[in-house]
Tab-separated table of C-alpha atoms in Angstrom:
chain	number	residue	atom	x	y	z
H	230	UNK	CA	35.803	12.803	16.811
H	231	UNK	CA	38.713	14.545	18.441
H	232	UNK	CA	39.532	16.813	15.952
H	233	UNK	CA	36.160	19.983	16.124
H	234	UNK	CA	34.491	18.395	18.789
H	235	UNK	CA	32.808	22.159	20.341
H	236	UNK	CA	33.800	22.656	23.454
H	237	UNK	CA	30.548	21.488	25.372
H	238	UNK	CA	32.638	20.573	28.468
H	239	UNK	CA	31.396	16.651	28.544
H	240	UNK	CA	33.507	14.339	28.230
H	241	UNK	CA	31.167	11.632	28.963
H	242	UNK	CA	29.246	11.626	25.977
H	243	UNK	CA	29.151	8.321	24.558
H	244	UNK	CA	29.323	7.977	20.471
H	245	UNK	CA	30.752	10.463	18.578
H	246	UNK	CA	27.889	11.188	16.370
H	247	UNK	CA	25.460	12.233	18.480
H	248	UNK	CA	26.019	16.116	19.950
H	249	UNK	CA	23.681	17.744	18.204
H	250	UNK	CA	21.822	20.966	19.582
H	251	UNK	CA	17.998	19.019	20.315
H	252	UNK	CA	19.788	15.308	20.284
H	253	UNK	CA	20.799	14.575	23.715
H	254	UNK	CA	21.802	11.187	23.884
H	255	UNK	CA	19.695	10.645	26.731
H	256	UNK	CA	16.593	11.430	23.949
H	257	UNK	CA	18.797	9.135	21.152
H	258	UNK	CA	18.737	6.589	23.639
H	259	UNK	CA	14.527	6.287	23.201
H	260	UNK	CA	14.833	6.827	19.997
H	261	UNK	CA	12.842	3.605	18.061
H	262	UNK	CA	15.151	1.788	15.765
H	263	UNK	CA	13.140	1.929	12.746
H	264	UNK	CA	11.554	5.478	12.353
H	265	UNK	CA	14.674	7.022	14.144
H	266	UNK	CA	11.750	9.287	16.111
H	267	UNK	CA	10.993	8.946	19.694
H	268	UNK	CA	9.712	5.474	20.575
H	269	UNK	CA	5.140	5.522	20.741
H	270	UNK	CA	4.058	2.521	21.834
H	271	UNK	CA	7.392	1.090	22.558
H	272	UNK	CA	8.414	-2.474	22.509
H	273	UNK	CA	10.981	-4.256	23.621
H	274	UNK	CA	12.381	-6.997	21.265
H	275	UNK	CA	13.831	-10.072	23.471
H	276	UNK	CA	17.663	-9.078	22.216
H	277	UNK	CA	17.236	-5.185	23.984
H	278	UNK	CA	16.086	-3.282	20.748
H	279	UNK	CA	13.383	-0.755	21.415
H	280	UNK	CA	10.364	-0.300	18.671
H	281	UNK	CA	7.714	2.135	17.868
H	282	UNK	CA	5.068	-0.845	17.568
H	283	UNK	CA	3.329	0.296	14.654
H	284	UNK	CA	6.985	0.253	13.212
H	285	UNK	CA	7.829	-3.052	14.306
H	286	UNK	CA	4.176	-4.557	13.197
H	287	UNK	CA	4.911	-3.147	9.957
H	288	UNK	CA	8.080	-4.579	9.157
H	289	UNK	CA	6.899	-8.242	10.700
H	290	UNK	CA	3.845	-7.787	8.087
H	291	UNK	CA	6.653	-6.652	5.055
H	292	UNK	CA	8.421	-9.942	5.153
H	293	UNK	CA	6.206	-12.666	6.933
H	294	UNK	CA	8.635	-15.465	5.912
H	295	UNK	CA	11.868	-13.937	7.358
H	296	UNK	CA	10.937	-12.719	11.056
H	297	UNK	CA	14.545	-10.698	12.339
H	298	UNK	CA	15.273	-8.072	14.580
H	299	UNK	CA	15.833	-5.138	11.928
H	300	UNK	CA	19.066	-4.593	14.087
H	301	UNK	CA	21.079	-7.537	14.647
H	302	UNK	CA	18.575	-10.058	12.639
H	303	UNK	CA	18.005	-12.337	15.758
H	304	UNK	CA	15.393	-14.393	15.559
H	305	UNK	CA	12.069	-11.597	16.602
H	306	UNK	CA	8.172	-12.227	16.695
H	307	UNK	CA	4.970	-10.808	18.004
H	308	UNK	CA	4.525	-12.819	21.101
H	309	UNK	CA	8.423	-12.325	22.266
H	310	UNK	CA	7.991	-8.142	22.514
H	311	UNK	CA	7.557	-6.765	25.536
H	312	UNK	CA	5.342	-3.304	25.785
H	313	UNK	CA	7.127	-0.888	27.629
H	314	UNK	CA	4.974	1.028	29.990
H	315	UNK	CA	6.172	4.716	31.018
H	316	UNK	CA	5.148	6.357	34.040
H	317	UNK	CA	3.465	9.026	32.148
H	318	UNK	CA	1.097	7.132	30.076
H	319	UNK	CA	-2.376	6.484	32.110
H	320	UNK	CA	-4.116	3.994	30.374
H	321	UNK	CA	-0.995	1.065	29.868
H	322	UNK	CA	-3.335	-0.345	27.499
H	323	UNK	CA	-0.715	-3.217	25.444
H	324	UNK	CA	0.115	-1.415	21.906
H	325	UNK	CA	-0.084	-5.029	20.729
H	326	UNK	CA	-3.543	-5.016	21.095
H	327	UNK	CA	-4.247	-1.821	19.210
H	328	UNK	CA	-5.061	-2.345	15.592
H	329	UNK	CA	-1.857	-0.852	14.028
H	330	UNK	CA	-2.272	1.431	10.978
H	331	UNK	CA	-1.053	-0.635	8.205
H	332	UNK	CA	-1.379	0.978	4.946
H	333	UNK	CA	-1.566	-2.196	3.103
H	334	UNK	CA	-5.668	-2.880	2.139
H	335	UNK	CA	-7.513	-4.541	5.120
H	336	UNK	CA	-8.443	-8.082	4.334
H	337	UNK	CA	-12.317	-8.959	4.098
H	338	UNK	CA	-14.038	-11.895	5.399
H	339	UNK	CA	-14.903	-13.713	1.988
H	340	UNK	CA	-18.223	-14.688	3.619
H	341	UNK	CA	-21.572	-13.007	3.114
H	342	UNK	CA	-20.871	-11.718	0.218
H	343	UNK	CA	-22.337	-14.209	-2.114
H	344	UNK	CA	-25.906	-15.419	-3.107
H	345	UNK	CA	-28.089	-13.025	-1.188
H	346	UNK	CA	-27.213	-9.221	-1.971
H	347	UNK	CA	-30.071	-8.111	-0.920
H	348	UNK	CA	-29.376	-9.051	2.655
H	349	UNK	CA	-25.556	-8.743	2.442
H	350	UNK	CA	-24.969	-6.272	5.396
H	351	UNK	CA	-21.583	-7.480	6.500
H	352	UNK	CA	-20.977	-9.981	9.004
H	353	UNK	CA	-22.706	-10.376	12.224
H	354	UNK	CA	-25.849	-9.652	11.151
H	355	UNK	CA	-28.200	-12.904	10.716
H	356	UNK	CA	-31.823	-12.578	9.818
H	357	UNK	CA	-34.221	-15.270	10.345
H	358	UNK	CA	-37.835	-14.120	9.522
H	359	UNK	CA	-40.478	-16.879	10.074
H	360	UNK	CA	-44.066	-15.659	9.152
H	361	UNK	CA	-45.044	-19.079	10.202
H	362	UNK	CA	-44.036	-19.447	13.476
H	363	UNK	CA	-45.225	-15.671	13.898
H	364	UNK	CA	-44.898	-14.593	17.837
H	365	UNK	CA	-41.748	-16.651	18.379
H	366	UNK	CA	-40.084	-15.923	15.027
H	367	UNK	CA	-40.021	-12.437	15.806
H	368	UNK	CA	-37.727	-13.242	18.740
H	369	UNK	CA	-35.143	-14.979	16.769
H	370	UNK	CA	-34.395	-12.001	14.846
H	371	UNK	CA	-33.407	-9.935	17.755
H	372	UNK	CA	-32.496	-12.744	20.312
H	373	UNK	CA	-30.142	-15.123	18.660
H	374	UNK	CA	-29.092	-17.749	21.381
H	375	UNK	CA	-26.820	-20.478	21.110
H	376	UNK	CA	-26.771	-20.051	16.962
H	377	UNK	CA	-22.478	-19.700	16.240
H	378	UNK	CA	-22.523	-16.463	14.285
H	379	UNK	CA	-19.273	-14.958	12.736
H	380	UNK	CA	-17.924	-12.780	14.941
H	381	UNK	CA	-19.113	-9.026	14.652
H	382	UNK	CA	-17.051	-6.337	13.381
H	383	UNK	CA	-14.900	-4.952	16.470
H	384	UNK	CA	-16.390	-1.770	18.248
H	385	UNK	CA	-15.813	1.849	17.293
H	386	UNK	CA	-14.960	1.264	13.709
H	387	UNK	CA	-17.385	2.553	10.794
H	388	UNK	CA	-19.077	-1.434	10.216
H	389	UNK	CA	-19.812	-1.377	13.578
H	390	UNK	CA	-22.198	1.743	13.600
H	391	UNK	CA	-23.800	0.283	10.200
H	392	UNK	CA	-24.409	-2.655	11.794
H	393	UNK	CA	-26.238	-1.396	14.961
H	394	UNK	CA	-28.171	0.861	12.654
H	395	UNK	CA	-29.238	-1.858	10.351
H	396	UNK	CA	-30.318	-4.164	13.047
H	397	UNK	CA	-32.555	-1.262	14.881
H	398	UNK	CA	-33.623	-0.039	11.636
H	399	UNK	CA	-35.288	-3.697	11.460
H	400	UNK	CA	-36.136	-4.258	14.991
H	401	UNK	CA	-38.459	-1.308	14.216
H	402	UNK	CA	-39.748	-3.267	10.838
H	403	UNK	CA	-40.616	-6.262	12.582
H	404	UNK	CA	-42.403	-3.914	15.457
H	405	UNK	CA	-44.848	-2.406	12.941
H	406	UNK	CA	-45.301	-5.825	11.217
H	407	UNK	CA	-46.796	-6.949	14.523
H	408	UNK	CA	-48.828	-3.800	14.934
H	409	UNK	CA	-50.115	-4.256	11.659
H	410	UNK	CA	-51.274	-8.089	12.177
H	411	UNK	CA	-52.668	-7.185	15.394
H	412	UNK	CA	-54.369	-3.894	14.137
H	413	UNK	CA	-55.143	-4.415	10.324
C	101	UNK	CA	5.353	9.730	-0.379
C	102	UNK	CA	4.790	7.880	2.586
C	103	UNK	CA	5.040	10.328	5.968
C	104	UNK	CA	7.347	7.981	7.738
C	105	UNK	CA	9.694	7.654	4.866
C	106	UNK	CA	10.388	11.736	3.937
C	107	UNK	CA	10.805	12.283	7.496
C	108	UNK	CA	13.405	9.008	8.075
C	109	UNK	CA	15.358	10.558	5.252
C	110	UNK	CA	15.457	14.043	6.751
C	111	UNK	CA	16.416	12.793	10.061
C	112	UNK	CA	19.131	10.785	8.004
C	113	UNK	CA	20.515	13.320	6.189
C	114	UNK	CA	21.047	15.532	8.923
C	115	UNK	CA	22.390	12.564	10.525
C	116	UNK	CA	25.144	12.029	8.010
C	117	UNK	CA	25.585	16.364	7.727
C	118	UNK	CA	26.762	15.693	11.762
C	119	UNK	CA	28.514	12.601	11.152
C	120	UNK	CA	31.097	13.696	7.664
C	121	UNK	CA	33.479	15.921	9.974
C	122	UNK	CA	34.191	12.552	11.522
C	123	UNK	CA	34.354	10.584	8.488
C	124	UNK	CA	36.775	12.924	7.049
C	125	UNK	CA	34.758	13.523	3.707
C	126	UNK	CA	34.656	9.641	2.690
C	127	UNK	CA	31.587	9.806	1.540
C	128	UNK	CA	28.771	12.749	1.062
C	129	UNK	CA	24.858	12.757	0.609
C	130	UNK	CA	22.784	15.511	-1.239
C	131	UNK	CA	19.194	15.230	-2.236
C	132	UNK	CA	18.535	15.574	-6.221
C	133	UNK	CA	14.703	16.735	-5.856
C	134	UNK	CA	12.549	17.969	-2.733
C	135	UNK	CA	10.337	15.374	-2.296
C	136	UNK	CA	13.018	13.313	-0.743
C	137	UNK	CA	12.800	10.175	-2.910
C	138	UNK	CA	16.225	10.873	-5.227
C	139	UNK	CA	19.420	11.338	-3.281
C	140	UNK	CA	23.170	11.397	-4.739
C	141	UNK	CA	25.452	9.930	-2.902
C	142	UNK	CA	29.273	10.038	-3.289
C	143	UNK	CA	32.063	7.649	-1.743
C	144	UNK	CA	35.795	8.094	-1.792
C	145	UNK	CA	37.524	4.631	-2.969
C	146	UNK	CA	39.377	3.425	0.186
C	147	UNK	CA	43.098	3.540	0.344
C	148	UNK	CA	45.064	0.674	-0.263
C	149	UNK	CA	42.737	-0.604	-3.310
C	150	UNK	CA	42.773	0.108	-6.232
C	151	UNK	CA	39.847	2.320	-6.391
C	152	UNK	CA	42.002	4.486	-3.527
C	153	UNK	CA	41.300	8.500	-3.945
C	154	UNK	CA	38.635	7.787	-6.531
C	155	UNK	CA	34.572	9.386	-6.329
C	156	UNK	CA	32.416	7.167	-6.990
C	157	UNK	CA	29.049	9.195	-7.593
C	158	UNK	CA	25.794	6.724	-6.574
C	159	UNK	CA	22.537	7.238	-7.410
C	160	UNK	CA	20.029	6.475	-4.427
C	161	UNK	CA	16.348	6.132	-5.007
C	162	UNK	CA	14.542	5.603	-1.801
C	163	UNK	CA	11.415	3.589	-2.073
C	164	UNK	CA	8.015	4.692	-0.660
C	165	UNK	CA	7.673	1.807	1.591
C	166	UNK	CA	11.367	3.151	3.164
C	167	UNK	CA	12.942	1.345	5.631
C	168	UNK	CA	10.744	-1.345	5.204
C	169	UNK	CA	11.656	-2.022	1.694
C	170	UNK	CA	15.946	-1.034	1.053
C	171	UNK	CA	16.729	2.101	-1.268
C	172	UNK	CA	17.646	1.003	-4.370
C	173	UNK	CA	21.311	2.233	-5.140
C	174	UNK	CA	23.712	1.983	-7.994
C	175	UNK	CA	26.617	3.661	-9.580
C	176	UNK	CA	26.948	6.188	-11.737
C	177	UNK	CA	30.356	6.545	-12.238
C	178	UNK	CA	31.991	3.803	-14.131
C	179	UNK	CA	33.741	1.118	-12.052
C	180	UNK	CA	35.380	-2.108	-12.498
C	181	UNK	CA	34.573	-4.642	-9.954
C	182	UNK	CA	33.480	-8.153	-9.410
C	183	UNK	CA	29.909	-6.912	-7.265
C	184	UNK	CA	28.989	-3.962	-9.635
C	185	UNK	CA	27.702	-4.895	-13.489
C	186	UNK	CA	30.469	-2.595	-15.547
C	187	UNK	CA	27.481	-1.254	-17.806
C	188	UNK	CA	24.543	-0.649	-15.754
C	189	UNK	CA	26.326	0.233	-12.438
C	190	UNK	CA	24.146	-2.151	-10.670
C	191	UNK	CA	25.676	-3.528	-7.517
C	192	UNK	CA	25.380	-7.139	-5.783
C	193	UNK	CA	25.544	-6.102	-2.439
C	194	UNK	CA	23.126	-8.517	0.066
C	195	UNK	CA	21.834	-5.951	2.315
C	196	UNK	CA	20.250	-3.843	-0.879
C	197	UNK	CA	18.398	-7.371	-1.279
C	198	UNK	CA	16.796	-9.741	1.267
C	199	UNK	CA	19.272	-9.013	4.399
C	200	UNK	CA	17.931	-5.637	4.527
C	201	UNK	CA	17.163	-4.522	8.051
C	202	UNK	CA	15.211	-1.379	8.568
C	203	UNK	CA	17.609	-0.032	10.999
C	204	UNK	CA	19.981	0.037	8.330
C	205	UNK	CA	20.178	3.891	7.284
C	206	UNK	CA	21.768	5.569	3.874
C	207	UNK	CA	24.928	6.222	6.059
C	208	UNK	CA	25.481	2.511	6.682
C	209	UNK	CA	24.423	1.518	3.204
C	210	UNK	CA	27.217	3.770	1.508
C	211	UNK	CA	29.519	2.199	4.642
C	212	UNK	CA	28.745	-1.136	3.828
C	213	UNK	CA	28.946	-0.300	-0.007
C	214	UNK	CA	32.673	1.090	0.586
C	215	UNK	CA	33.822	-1.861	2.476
C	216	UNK	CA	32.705	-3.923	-0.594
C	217	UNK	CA	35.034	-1.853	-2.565
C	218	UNK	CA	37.625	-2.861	-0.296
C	219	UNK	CA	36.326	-6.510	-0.300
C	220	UNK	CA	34.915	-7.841	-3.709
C	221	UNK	CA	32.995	-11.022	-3.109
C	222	UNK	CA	33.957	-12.808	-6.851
C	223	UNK	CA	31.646	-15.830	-5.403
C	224	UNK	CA	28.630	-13.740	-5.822
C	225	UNK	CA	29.608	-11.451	-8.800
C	226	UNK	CA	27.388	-8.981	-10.118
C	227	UNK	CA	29.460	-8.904	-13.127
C	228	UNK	CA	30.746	-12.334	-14.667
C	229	UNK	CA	33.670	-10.474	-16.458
C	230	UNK	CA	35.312	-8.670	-13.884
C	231	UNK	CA	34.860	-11.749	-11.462
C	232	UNK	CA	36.531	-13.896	-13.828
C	233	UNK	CA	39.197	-12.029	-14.379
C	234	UNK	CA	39.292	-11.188	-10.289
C	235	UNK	CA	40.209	-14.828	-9.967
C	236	UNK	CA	42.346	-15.797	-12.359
C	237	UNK	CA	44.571	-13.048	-13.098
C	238	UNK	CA	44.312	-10.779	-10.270
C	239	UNK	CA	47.262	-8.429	-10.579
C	240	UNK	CA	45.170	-7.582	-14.156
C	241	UNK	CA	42.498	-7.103	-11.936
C	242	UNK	CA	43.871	-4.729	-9.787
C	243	UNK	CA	45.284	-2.745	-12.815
C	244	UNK	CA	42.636	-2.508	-14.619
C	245	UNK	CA	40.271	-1.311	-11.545
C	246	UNK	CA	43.046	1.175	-11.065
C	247	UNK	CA	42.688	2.334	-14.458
C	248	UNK	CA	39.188	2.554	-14.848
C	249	UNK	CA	39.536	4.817	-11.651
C	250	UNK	CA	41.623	7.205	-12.763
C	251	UNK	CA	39.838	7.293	-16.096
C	252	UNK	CA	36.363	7.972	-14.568
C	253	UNK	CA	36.677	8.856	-10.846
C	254	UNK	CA	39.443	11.065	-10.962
C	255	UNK	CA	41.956	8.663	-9.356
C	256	UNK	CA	45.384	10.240	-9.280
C	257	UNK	CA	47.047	6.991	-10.238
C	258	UNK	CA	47.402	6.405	-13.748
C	259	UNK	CA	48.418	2.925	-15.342
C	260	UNK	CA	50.261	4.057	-18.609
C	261	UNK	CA	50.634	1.254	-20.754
C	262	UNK	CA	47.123	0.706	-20.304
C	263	UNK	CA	46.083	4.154	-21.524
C	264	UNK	CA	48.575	3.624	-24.587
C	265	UNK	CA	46.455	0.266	-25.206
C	266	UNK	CA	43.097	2.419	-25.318
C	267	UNK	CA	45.010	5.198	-27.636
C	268	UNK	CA	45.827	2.307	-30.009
C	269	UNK	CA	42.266	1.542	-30.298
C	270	UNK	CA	40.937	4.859	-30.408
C	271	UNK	CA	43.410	5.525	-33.580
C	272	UNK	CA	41.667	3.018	-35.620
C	273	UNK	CA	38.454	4.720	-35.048
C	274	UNK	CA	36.986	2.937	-31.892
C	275	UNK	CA	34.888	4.413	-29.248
C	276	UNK	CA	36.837	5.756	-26.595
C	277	UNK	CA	34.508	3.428	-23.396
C	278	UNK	CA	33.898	0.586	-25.917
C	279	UNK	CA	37.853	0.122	-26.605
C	280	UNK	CA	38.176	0.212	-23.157
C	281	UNK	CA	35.741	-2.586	-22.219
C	282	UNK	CA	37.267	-4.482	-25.221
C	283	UNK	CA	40.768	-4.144	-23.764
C	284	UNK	CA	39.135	-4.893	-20.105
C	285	UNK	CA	37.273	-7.947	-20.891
C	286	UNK	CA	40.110	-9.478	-22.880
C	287	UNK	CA	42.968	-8.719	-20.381
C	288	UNK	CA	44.466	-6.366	-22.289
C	289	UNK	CA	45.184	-8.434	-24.723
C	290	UNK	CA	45.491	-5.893	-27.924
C	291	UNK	CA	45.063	-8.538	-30.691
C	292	UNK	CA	41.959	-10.541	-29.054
C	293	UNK	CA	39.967	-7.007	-28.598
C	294	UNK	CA	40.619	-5.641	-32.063
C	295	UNK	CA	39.684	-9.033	-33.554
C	296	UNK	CA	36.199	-8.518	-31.277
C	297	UNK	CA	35.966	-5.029	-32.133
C	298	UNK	CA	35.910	-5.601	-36.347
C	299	UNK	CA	34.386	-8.960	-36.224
């Protein structure tokens, strides 16, 4: 590294093969270890190597049986990250938390999906429609209490929006139902 | 191709483009097509083996789930060693396998794939043959590497007798690369490869 090193008067700079004109080694330095781009949502594995989380997810989802730091292979896993949170950043929401992109297909809950099409809206959505019990039956459609349902699809993506249509599309069914048996 | 793959091998390449003044030229990278998925690689045998002032042309094929999943390398020049299969090129090397890491990069690959030619693991062998042959008669070994080095990688040292072996064989109508496998496999041993040859 002697030999053509430009003359860019510092001596100080540490490892020969950085020096380039837009890699400072300060900027190298936050670079994450796996996209070689500066670190987003950076983690900290427990042996000092920094991670874009989405990176690191990834390769934790690539080989589930063999969990190593891609660096020096110690021993690595979700819980024993640490988030790094920047001054800059307002919101130091943890990037654990966020669903990382994963381009592998998302895994459906098997449930649901069997025996009653016509009613198959996804999960979260129960319907229990008692004619008999008339006044009070209408109730359990909209307030389910204490009934264990699967858990409903987490807010903002596109099954949650189908879902809170659905369930006022038939809020508004059961209305005019009662309408009609009061008025007809 | 995957986003985060193209642009890892950019980054890379320019990488190693800062990084060859310092290695003095032992190894170089070029891409083969634009889409960043087919690289060449090239590494100079290291001195003191016998593969010493050799090029050993690689072909690289990075994967689209790069660096998750390690580029799948393997020679394309001809080479005699215990970790790379003598026909298909194909090298035993761990890290192309299950110890890759995806902070491993192309320039530490070819690294790591030089220091194997400087340390053949015969325990592991990619290629029964030359492993055998590694073990039990080793000074072969190192001649016949040698030769296959100067015959295909433009080594500058040339092991004579060895060349007058293949010349015998190529006088009685034999493939030039078949007599010499024939020759290699049997230790030189002119009798036992022209009785394999026309049996």
């Amino acid at each position: 590294m002697a030999e053509t090193s430009e003359a860019r008067a510092s001596p100080s700079a540490p490892g020969g093969d950085a020096g380039g004109e837009d890699d400072k080694p300060d900027e190298r330095m936050l670079e994450c270890n796996i996209c070689l781009d500066t670190a987003r949502d950076a983690v900290v594995s427990m042996c000092g190597h920094l991670f874009c989380w989405p990176c690191l997810h990834q390769w934790l989802e690539t080989r589930p049986s063999r969990q190593v730091c891609p660096v020096c292979k110690a021993a690595i896993s979700r819980d024993k990250v640490i988030p790094l949170y920047g001054r800059g950043n307002t919101k130091q929401e943890d990037p654990r938390n966020k669903v990382p992109p994963r381009p592998a297909g998302q895994r459906t809950e098997p449930e649901n999906n069997g025996g009653f099409p016509g009613f198959g809206f996804g999960e979260g959505f129960h319907m229990s429609f008692g004619i008999g019990a008339f006044p009070f039956g209408v109730f359990t459609s909209t307030f389910n209490f204490g009934d264990p349902r699967p858990s409903a699809a987490p807010r903002g993506t596109a099954q949650y929006e189908e879902e809170q249509f659905l369930s006022k599309i038939f809020l508004w069914v059961a209305i005019l139902f009662v309408l009609w048996l009061i008025f007809a | 191709m995957a986003n985060i793959a193209a642009k890892r091998v950019k980054r890379e390449i320019k990488e190693v483009m800062k990084s060859e003044e310092i290695m003095g030229g032992a190894f170089k990278l070029e891409l083969i097509n634009n889409s960043w998925t087919e690289l060449q690689g090239e590494i100079t045998g290291p001195p003191d083996t016998p593969y010493e002032s050799g090029k050993f042309l690689l072909e690289i094929k990075v994967p689209e789930t790069y660096p998750f999943n390690p580029p799948k390398i393997r020679f394309i020049t001809k080479i005699w060693h215990p970790n790379v299969s003598s026909v298909t090129g194909a090298i035993c090397l761990d890290i192309l396998k299950d110890q890759w890491a995806a902070a491993l990069t192309l320039r530490t690959v070819l690294l790591s794939i030089q220091a194997l030619l400087s340390e053949a693991e015969p325990d592991d062998p990619q290629d029964a043959v030359v492993a055998r042959q590694y073990k039990e008669y080793p000074s072969i070994f190192a001649m016949t590497a040698t030769h296959w080095t100067n015959v295909y990688a433009e080594g500058k040292k040339a092991i004579v007798d060895y060349n007058r072996r293949v010349q015998v064989l190529l006088e009685m109508g034999v493939e030039e690369h078949q007599a010499r496998v024939a020759l290699s496999t049997h230790n030189w041993n002119l009798e036992v490869a022209t009785e394999e040859l026309f049996s």
